[in-house]
Coordinates of C-alpha atoms in Angstrom, one line a residue:
L149 CA 6.4 2.9 -2.7
S150 CA 6.4 -0.4 -4.5
I151 CA 9.2 -3.0 -5.1
S152 CA 9.3 -5.2 -8.2
P153 CA 8.8 -9.0 -7.8
S154 CA 12.4 -9.5 -8.6
S155 CA 13.3 -7.3 -5.6
R156 CA 15.7 -5.3 -7.9
I157 CA 13.7 -2.2 -8.7
L158 CA 12.1 0.3 -6.3
A159 CA 9.4 2.7 -7.6
S160 CA 8.6 5.9 -5.6
G161 CA 5.9 8.4 -6.1
S162 CA 5.8 11.9 -4.7
R163 CA 3.8 15.1 -4.2
D164 CA 5.9 16.6 -6.9
K165 CA 3.9 14.5 -9.4
T166 CA 6.9 12.4 -10.4
I167 CA 7.5 8.7 -10.3
K168 CA 11.1 7.5 -9.9
L169 CA 12.7 4.1 -10.5
W170 CA 15.7 3.1 -8.4
R171 CA 18.1 0.2 -8.1
L172 CA 17.2 -1.3 -4.8
D173 CA 20.6 -2.6 -3.9
S174 CA 22.6 0.6 -4.8
G175 CA 20.1 3.4 -4.6
E176 CA 20.9 4.4 -8.2
L177 CA 18.3 6.5 -10.0
L178 CA 17.3 4.7 -13.2
H179 CA 14.4 6.8 -14.6
T180 CA 12.0 9.5 -13.8
F181 CA 8.4 9.7 -15.1
E182 CA 7.8 13.5 -15.0
G183 CA 4.5 15.0 -14.0
R184 CA 2.4 16.7 -16.7
S185 CA 4.0 20.0 -17.9
L186 CA 4.9 21.9 -21.0
W187 CA 7.5 19.3 -21.7
S188 CA 5.4 16.2 -20.9
N189 CA 1.8 15.5 -21.5
T190 CA 1.7 11.9 -20.3
G191 CA 2.5 12.3 -16.6
H192 CA 0.1 12.9 -13.6
Q193 CA -1.2 16.3 -12.9
D194 CA -1.2 16.0 -9.1
R195 CA 0.5 14.0 -6.3
I196 CA 1.0 10.3 -6.6
S197 CA -1.0 8.3 -4.1
A198 CA -0.1 4.6 -4.8
L199 CA 2.1 2.3 -7.0
A200 CA 2.0 -1.4 -7.9
F201 CA 4.1 -3.6 -10.1
S202 CA 2.7 -6.3 -12.4
R203 CA 3.6 -9.9 -11.7
D204 CA 6.3 -10.0 -14.4
G205 CA 7.7 -6.6 -13.3
R206 CA 7.3 -5.2 -16.8
M207 CA 4.5 -2.8 -16.0
L208 CA 4.0 -0.2 -13.2
I209 CA 0.6 1.1 -12.2
S210 CA 0.2 4.5 -10.6
S211 CA -2.7 6.4 -9.1
S212 CA -2.9 10.1 -8.4
H213 CA -5.0 12.8 -6.8
D214 CA -5.6 14.0 -10.4
G215 CA -8.4 11.3 -10.5
T216 CA -6.6 8.9 -12.9
V217 CA -4.8 5.5 -12.8
K218 CA -1.9 5.1 -15.3
L219 CA -0.2 2.0 -16.6
W220 CA 3.4 2.3 -17.6
D221 CA 5.6 0.0 -19.8
L222 CA 8.9 -0.3 -18.0
S223 CA 10.7 -1.8 -21.0
D224 CA 10.6 1.6 -22.9
Q225 CA 9.3 3.9 -20.1
A226 CA 6.2 4.6 -22.1
L227 CA 2.6 5.3 -21.0
L228 CA 0.4 2.4 -22.0
S229 CA -3.0 3.8 -20.9
T230 CA -4.8 6.1 -18.6
L231 CA -7.9 4.9 -16.7
P232 CA -10.1 8.0 -15.9
G233 CA -12.9 6.3 -14.1
H234 CA -12.8 8.3 -10.8
G235 CA -14.0 11.8 -10.9
W236 CA -12.1 12.7 -7.7
D237 CA -8.8 11.7 -6.1
V238 CA -7.7 8.1 -6.5
S239 CA -6.2 7.3 -3.1
A240 CA -5.5 3.6 -3.2
I241 CA -4.9 0.7 -5.6
A242 CA -4.4 -3.1 -5.3
L243 CA -3.4 -5.5 -8.0
D244 CA -4.1 -9.3 -8.0
L245 CA -0.9 -10.7 -9.5
E246 CA -2.7 -13.9 -10.5
S247 CA -5.6 -12.5 -12.5
D248 CA -4.6 -8.9 -13.5
L249 CA -7.6 -7.7 -11.5
L250 CA -6.9 -4.1 -10.5
A251 CA -8.9 -2.3 -7.8
S252 CA -8.8 1.5 -7.4
G253 CA -10.4 3.5 -4.5
G254 CA -11.4 7.1 -4.6
S255 CA -12.0 10.0 -2.3
D256 CA -15.7 9.7 -3.2
G257 CA -15.9 6.4 -1.3
S258 CA -16.2 4.3 -4.5
I259 CA -14.1 1.3 -5.6
Q260 CA -13.6 0.5 -9.3
L261 CA -12.5 -2.9 -10.6
W262 CA -10.5 -3.1 -13.8
D263 CA -9.0 -5.7 -16.1
A264 CA -5.4 -4.4 -16.1
A265 CA -4.7 -6.4 -19.3
T266 CA -7.5 -4.8 -21.3
D267 CA -8.3 -1.6 -19.4
Q268 CA -11.9 -2.7 -19.2
L269 CA -14.0 -1.3 -16.3
L270 CA -15.6 -4.4 -14.7
A271 CA -17.5 -3.0 -11.7
N272 CA -18.1 0.0 -9.5
L273 CA -18.5 -0.8 -5.8
T274 CA -20.2 1.6 -3.4
Q275 CA -20.5 1.1 0.3
H276 CA -18.1 3.5 2.0
Q277 CA -19.2 7.0 3.1
D278 CA -15.8 8.6 2.8
R279 CA -12.4 8.3 1.1
V280 CA -11.2 4.7 0.4
S281 CA -7.7 4.9 1.9
A282 CA -6.5 1.3 1.7
L283 CA -7.1 -1.8 -0.5
V284 CA -5.8 -5.4 -0.4
I285 CA -6.8 -8.4 -2.5
D286 CA -6.8 -11.9 -1.1
P287 CA -6.7 -14.1 -4.3
Q288 CA -6.9 -17.4 -2.3
H289 CA -10.4 -16.5 -1.1
N290 CA -11.4 -14.2 -4.0
V291 CA -11.9 -11.3 -1.6
L292 CA -11.2 -7.6 -1.7
V293 CA -10.7 -5.7 1.6
S294 CA -11.1 -2.0 1.7
G295 CA -10.5 0.6 4.5
S296 CA -11.9 4.0 4.6
Y297 CA -11.9 7.4 6.3
D298 CA -15.4 6.4 7.5
K299 CA -13.7 4.2 10.1
T300 CA -14.9 0.9 8.6
I301 CA -13.4 -2.0 6.8
C302 CA -15.3 -3.8 4.1
F303 CA -14.9 -7.3 2.7
W304 CA -16.1 -7.8 -0.9
N305 CA -16.9 -11.0 -2.7
L306 CA -15.2 -10.6 -6.0
S307 CA -17.4 -13.1 -7.7
T308 CA -20.6 -11.2 -6.9
D309 CA -19.1 -7.7 -6.2
Q310 CA -21.1 -7.6 -3.0
V311 CA -20.2 -6.6 0.5
I312 CA -20.0 -9.7 2.7
H313 CA -18.7 -8.2 6.0
V314 CA -18.2 -4.8 7.5
L315 CA -15.8 -4.4 10.4
K316 CA -16.1 -1.6 12.9
G317 CA -13.8 -0.8 15.8
H318 CA -11.5 2.0 14.9
V319 CA -12.5 5.4 16.3
D320 CA -10.8 7.4 13.6
R321 CA -9.9 7.0 9.9
V322 CA -8.6 3.6 8.7
S323 CA -5.4 4.4 6.9
A324 CA -3.7 1.1 6.1
L325 CA -4.4 -2.6 5.7
S326 CA -2.3 -5.7 5.4
L327 CA -3.0 -9.5 5.2
T328 CA -0.9 -12.3 6.4
P329 CA 0.3 -14.5 3.5
D330 CA -2.3 -17.2 4.3
G331 CA -5.1 -14.6 4.4
A332 CA -6.0 -15.7 7.9
I333 CA -5.3 -12.4 9.7
L334 CA -6.1 -8.9 8.6
I335 CA -4.1 -6.0 10.2
S336 CA -5.5 -2.5 10.1
G337 CA -3.9 0.8 11.1
S338 CA -5.7 4.0 11.9
W339 CA -5.4 7.7 12.7
D340 CA -6.6 6.6 16.2
K341 CA -2.9 5.5 16.7
T342 CA -3.8 1.8 17.0
I343 CA -3.1 -1.4 15.1
K344 CA -5.9 -4.0 15.2
F345 CA -5.7 -7.7 14.3
W346 CA -8.8 -9.4 12.9
D347 CA -9.6 -13.1 12.4
V348 CA -10.8 -13.1 8.8
Q349 CA -12.8 -16.3 9.0
H350 CA -14.8 -15.3 12.1
Q351 CA -14.7 -11.6 11.5
E352 CA -13.5 -11.0 15.1
Q353 CA -11.0 -8.6 16.6
L354 CA -8.1 -10.6 18.0
R355 CA -6.1 -7.9 19.7
V356 CA -5.2 -4.2 19.5
F357 CA -1.9 -2.3 20.0
S358 CA -1.6 1.3 21.0
A359 CA 1.2 1.4 18.5
H360 CA 2.4 5.0 17.9
R361 CA 2.2 8.5 19.4
D362 CA 0.6 9.9 16.3
R363 CA -1.6 8.6 13.4
I364 CA -0.5 5.4 11.5
N365 CA 0.0 6.1 7.8
C366 CA 1.2 2.7 6.5
L367 CA 1.7 -1.0 7.1
A368 CA 3.9 -3.6 5.4
M369 CA 4.0 -7.4 5.8
H370 CA 7.2 -9.3 5.7
P371 CA 7.0 -12.1 3.1
T372 CA 7.4 -14.8 5.8
G373 CA 4.3 -13.5 7.5
Q374 CA 6.2 -13.5 10.8
L375 CA 7.0 -9.8 11.0
F376 CA 5.3 -6.6 9.9
A377 CA 6.1 -2.9 10.0
S378 CA 4.1 0.2 10.8
G379 CA 4.9 3.7 9.8
S380 CA 3.5 6.8 11.6
E381 CA 3.2 10.5 11.5
D382 CA 5.4 10.4 14.6
S383 CA 8.3 9.9 12.3
T384 CA 9.0 6.3 13.4
I385 CA 8.8 2.8 11.8
K386 CA 8.2 0.0 14.2
I387 CA 8.9 -3.7 13.5
W388 CA 6.5 -6.1 15.1
D389 CA 6.7 -9.8 15.8
L390 CA 3.3 -11.1 14.6
K391 CA 3.4 -14.1 16.9
I392 CA 4.1 -12.5 20.2
G393 CA 3.1 -8.9 19.5
D394 CA 6.4 -7.5 20.6
L395 CA 8.8 -5.2 18.8
Q396 CA 11.7 -7.2 17.5
G397 CA 15.2 -6.4 16.2
S398 CA 17.8 -3.8 16.9
D399 CA 17.7 0.0 16.6
R400 CA 19.9 -0.1 13.5
T401 CA 18.8 -2.4 10.7
A402 CA 18.4 -6.1 11.5
F403 CA 15.6 -8.2 12.9
A404 CA 17.9 -10.2 15.1
D405 CA 17.2 -10.9 18.8
N406 CA 14.1 -9.9 20.7
R407 CA 14.9 -6.2 21.3
L408 CA 13.1 -3.0 20.4
C409 CA 13.3 -2.0 16.8
I410 CA 12.4 1.6 16.0
L411 CA 13.6 3.1 12.7
R412 CA 13.4 6.9 12.3
H413 CA 12.9 9.7 9.8
A414 CA 13.0 13.4 10.5
W415 CA 9.3 13.8 9.6
G416 CA 6.2 11.6 9.2
V417 CA 6.5 8.2 7.5
N418 CA 4.1 8.0 4.5
A419 CA 5.0 4.7 2.9
I420 CA 6.8 1.4 3.7
A421 CA 7.4 -1.8 1.7
F422 CA 9.3 -5.1 2.2
S423 CA 11.0 -6.6 -0.8
G424 CA 9.7 -10.0 -1.9
D425 CA 13.0 -11.7 -0.9
G426 CA 12.7 -10.3 2.6
Q427 CA 16.1 -8.6 2.5
W428 CA 15.0 -5.0 2.4
L429 CA 12.6 -2.6 4.0
V430 CA 12.1 0.7 2.2
S431 CA 10.5 3.8 3.8
G432 CA 9.4 7.1 2.4
S433 CA 8.8 10.2 4.4
A434 CA 7.6 13.8 4.3
D435 CA 11.2 14.7 5.0
E436 CA 11.7 14.1 1.3
T437 CA 13.9 11.1 1.8
I438 CA 13.7 7.4 1.0
K439 CA 15.6 5.1 3.3
I440 CA 16.6 1.5 2.4
W441 CA 17.1 -0.7 5.4
Q442 CA 18.8 -4.1 5.2
T443 CA 16.8 -6.7 7.1
A444 CA 18.8 -9.8 6.5

């Protein structure tokens, strides 16, 4: 899932190889990018793994288990280019909205850096020993953070393309990463069912939550930096107060009061995203539904 900077358009990608564009406020389906078939030779050939909008919202970037990253022009729903750099599944992407730097991570443990404006491959980063499952860029500090099935989190200096720190602490696959807006705190989710908080400057673990009854699949930061959400294979989404470490909100939609907030799907939650205006939380699930929750 990805939400446009205007908070008007939602993009969703699926195991059925399609990418769909929706009106966020009404749920209206606007367009479908079909997977590759006899009728279309531009789409992906395997499941969609990640999506990201450009800063102006005119371009959508998608990655897939077919080993490619594709760039789409949303003004005419046309394929702009295909980046074929990974020989195996592409499992994660991150886009720096300030510089058009695109990072893609593969099942082979490699990370590739691209200029999204020119499609030029800038660097190939190798450190992880297993699938790269999560990527996040901190433009303020010129740092890329990567999480992997090898249970580690790496910090990369984007000026030198070198690893500057490796965090170890999870006892199972790292599946999701999120940074606070100021870049001071990194949040990581894992198949070990925990969420860990890390002091980025000192590279120290601040605290750990035993957050869910099953593996954590996704994290999302509220634009205020005061709340974040976690989605799990246990079919729940939990909303957390970042300051006090408690669940906040109601069991329906809003983040009012200081009560437990657990949102539910029928099956595991695979993706979640807050809108840039903070008014919406969107969740996608293996139950083949997308739910839009009003948060304000």
